[in-house]
């Protein structure tokens, strides 16, 4: 049976099932547009037409890559810069002072990588590594200078 479509204030039709399905997949027929075919008592929004249910279900939102899913990024380090992860852990170990310069270096590398590739995440870890790495490096330099004065 042929369909009639009312979209954007214009009436189209008759169109075949295949053509209507193609229009729906292409976004030419929106969920709120009205459709009618012989045997129906009244015009229905396309989203309520049972014949279009298969088309609507096949148009479900495409699955996101793990790195693009915010919930997954909270649980796993997907989509994060490896430099940012290293900076975060080295920043934590900067409390021991010796790894501090490495945390600072990794934080700088993470910033460079995230600027080059905006899809990479991990700014929190990067900032953490930079701050603690910077503080730890200052403490390390002060300790080395004071030890050097005691030696000479």
Tab-separated table of C-alpha atoms in Angstrom:
chain	number	residue	atom	x	y	z
A	1	UNK	CA	0.000	0.000	0.000
A	2	UNK	CA	1.142	3.519	-0.641
A	3	UNK	CA	1.862	6.095	2.051
A	4	UNK	CA	1.127	9.790	2.235
A	5	UNK	CA	3.414	12.025	4.279
A	6	UNK	CA	2.855	15.507	5.700
A	7	UNK	CA	6.257	17.030	6.503
A	8	UNK	CA	7.121	20.676	6.940
A	9	UNK	CA	3.628	21.757	5.973
A	10	UNK	CA	3.836	19.949	2.605
A	11	UNK	CA	2.048	16.807	1.541
A	12	UNK	CA	3.962	14.060	-0.274
A	13	UNK	CA	2.738	10.837	-1.746
A	14	UNK	CA	1.764	8.360	-2.621
A	15	UNK	CA	5.107	6.697	-1.821
A	16	UNK	CA	5.935	3.025	-1.439
A	17	UNK	CA	6.954	1.334	1.814
A	18	UNK	CA	10.571	1.159	0.653
A	19	UNK	CA	10.630	4.829	-0.256
A	20	UNK	CA	9.099	5.871	3.073
A	21	UNK	CA	11.596	3.698	4.965
A	22	UNK	CA	14.465	5.246	2.993
A	23	UNK	CA	13.155	8.754	3.713
A	24	UNK	CA	12.904	7.904	7.418
A	25	UNK	CA	16.452	6.518	7.545
A	26	UNK	CA	17.750	9.593	5.704
A	27	UNK	CA	16.024	11.902	8.195
A	28	UNK	CA	13.688	13.352	5.598
A	29	UNK	CA	10.694	12.057	7.610
A	30	UNK	CA	10.958	13.116	11.257
A	31	UNK	CA	9.280	11.399	14.210
A	32	UNK	CA	6.728	14.222	14.486
A	33	UNK	CA	5.825	14.266	10.753
A	34	UNK	CA	2.403	12.811	9.950
A	35	UNK	CA	1.877	9.656	7.862
A	36	UNK	CA	-1.243	7.999	6.495
A	37	UNK	CA	-2.120	5.019	4.326
A	38	UNK	CA	-5.345	3.328	3.266
A	39	UNK	CA	-6.908	1.477	6.174
A	40	UNK	CA	-5.817	3.974	8.816
A	41	UNK	CA	-8.548	5.992	10.521
A	42	UNK	CA	-6.465	9.178	10.790
A	43	UNK	CA	-3.010	10.640	10.227
A	44	UNK	CA	-0.427	9.496	12.787
A	45	UNK	CA	2.939	10.917	13.806
A	46	UNK	CA	5.614	8.764	12.162
A	47	UNK	CA	6.883	7.732	15.596
A	48	UNK	CA	3.473	6.118	16.353
A	49	UNK	CA	3.114	4.197	13.093
A	50	UNK	CA	3.705	0.500	13.883
A	51	UNK	CA	4.942	-0.170	10.338
A	52	UNK	CA	7.850	2.211	10.945
A	53	UNK	CA	8.891	0.558	14.233
A	54	UNK	CA	11.492	-1.635	12.498
A	55	UNK	CA	12.986	1.407	10.807
A	56	UNK	CA	13.083	3.352	14.091
A	57	UNK	CA	14.740	0.490	15.970
A	58	UNK	CA	17.384	0.142	13.265
A	59	UNK	CA	18.077	3.870	13.669
A	60	UNK	CA	18.992	3.547	17.348
A	61	UNK	CA	21.806	5.815	18.407
A	62	UNK	CA	25.123	4.445	17.204
A	63	UNK	CA	27.239	2.880	19.884
A	64	UNK	CA	29.982	5.152	21.141
A	65	UNK	CA	33.566	4.084	21.232
A	66	UNK	CA	34.685	3.361	24.789
A	67	UNK	CA	36.878	6.464	24.837
A	68	UNK	CA	33.909	8.682	23.925
A	69	UNK	CA	31.650	7.364	26.689
A	70	UNK	CA	32.004	9.619	29.771
A	71	UNK	CA	30.850	6.882	32.157
A	72	UNK	CA	33.451	4.476	30.819
A	73	UNK	CA	36.195	7.113	31.114
A	74	UNK	CA	35.401	7.438	34.834
A	75	UNK	CA	35.883	3.713	35.395
A	76	UNK	CA	38.712	2.917	32.987
A	77	UNK	CA	41.592	4.939	31.562
A	78	UNK	CA	40.196	4.639	28.025
A	79	UNK	CA	40.812	7.555	25.725
A	80	UNK	CA	43.363	9.028	28.114
A	81	UNK	CA	46.832	10.106	27.221
A	82	UNK	CA	49.426	7.601	28.426
A	83	UNK	CA	51.541	10.604	29.381
A	84	UNK	CA	48.682	11.891	31.564
A	85	UNK	CA	48.403	8.538	33.334
A	86	UNK	CA	52.166	8.463	33.916
A	87	UNK	CA	52.141	12.077	35.137
A	88	UNK	CA	49.361	11.267	37.608
A	89	UNK	CA	51.128	8.298	39.129
A	90	UNK	CA	54.535	9.968	39.168
A	91	UNK	CA	52.908	13.017	40.758
A	92	UNK	CA	51.626	10.762	43.507
A	93	UNK	CA	55.109	9.305	44.020
A	94	UNK	CA	56.566	12.823	43.970
A	95	UNK	CA	55.886	12.865	47.673
A	96	UNK	CA	59.097	10.809	47.789
A	97	UNK	CA	60.756	13.764	45.972
A	98	UNK	CA	62.985	11.752	43.567
A	99	UNK	CA	60.284	11.019	40.909
A	100	UNK	CA	59.123	14.667	40.900
A	101	UNK	CA	61.093	15.817	37.814
A	102	UNK	CA	59.759	12.808	35.899
A	103	UNK	CA	56.180	13.738	36.882
A	104	UNK	CA	56.831	17.274	35.653
A	105	UNK	CA	58.249	15.972	32.360
A	106	UNK	CA	55.334	13.562	31.819
A	107	UNK	CA	52.835	16.321	32.606
A	108	UNK	CA	54.386	18.577	29.974
A	109	UNK	CA	54.364	15.740	27.422
A	110	UNK	CA	50.702	15.001	28.268
A	111	UNK	CA	49.763	18.649	27.680
A	112	UNK	CA	51.501	18.583	24.296
A	113	UNK	CA	49.767	15.338	23.317
A	114	UNK	CA	46.304	16.540	24.356
A	115	UNK	CA	46.741	19.803	22.439
A	116	UNK	CA	47.710	17.867	19.305
A	117	UNK	CA	44.914	15.324	19.724
A	118	UNK	CA	41.790	16.914	21.290
A	119	UNK	CA	40.110	13.489	21.583
A	120	UNK	CA	42.594	12.489	24.286
A	121	UNK	CA	41.521	12.975	27.882
A	122	UNK	CA	43.325	13.089	31.215
A	123	UNK	CA	43.675	16.781	32.051
A	124	UNK	CA	43.023	16.119	35.759
A	125	UNK	CA	45.867	13.629	36.005
A	126	UNK	CA	48.078	15.947	33.996
A	127	UNK	CA	47.471	18.919	36.290
A	128	UNK	CA	47.961	16.702	39.350
A	129	UNK	CA	51.299	15.479	37.966
A	130	UNK	CA	52.395	19.016	37.050
A	131	UNK	CA	51.531	20.518	40.436
A	132	UNK	CA	53.000	17.782	42.613
A	133	UNK	CA	55.901	17.260	40.223
A	134	UNK	CA	56.649	20.990	40.307
A	135	UNK	CA	56.468	21.168	44.099
A	136	UNK	CA	58.538	18.015	44.482
A	137	UNK	CA	61.142	19.314	42.035
A	138	UNK	CA	61.455	22.546	44.018
A	139	UNK	CA	61.940	20.523	47.224
A	140	UNK	CA	64.480	18.297	45.453
A	141	UNK	CA	66.463	21.307	44.186
A	142	UNK	CA	66.444	22.888	47.668
A	143	UNK	CA	67.650	19.598	49.194
A	144	UNK	CA	70.409	19.196	46.591
A	145	UNK	CA	71.575	22.800	47.047
A	146	UNK	CA	71.644	22.479	50.836
A	147	UNK	CA	73.512	19.159	50.602
A	148	UNK	CA	75.965	20.725	48.173
A	149	UNK	CA	76.680	23.569	50.584
A	150	UNK	CA	77.324	21.094	53.398
A	151	UNK	CA	79.742	19.082	51.269
A	152	UNK	CA	81.891	22.047	50.209
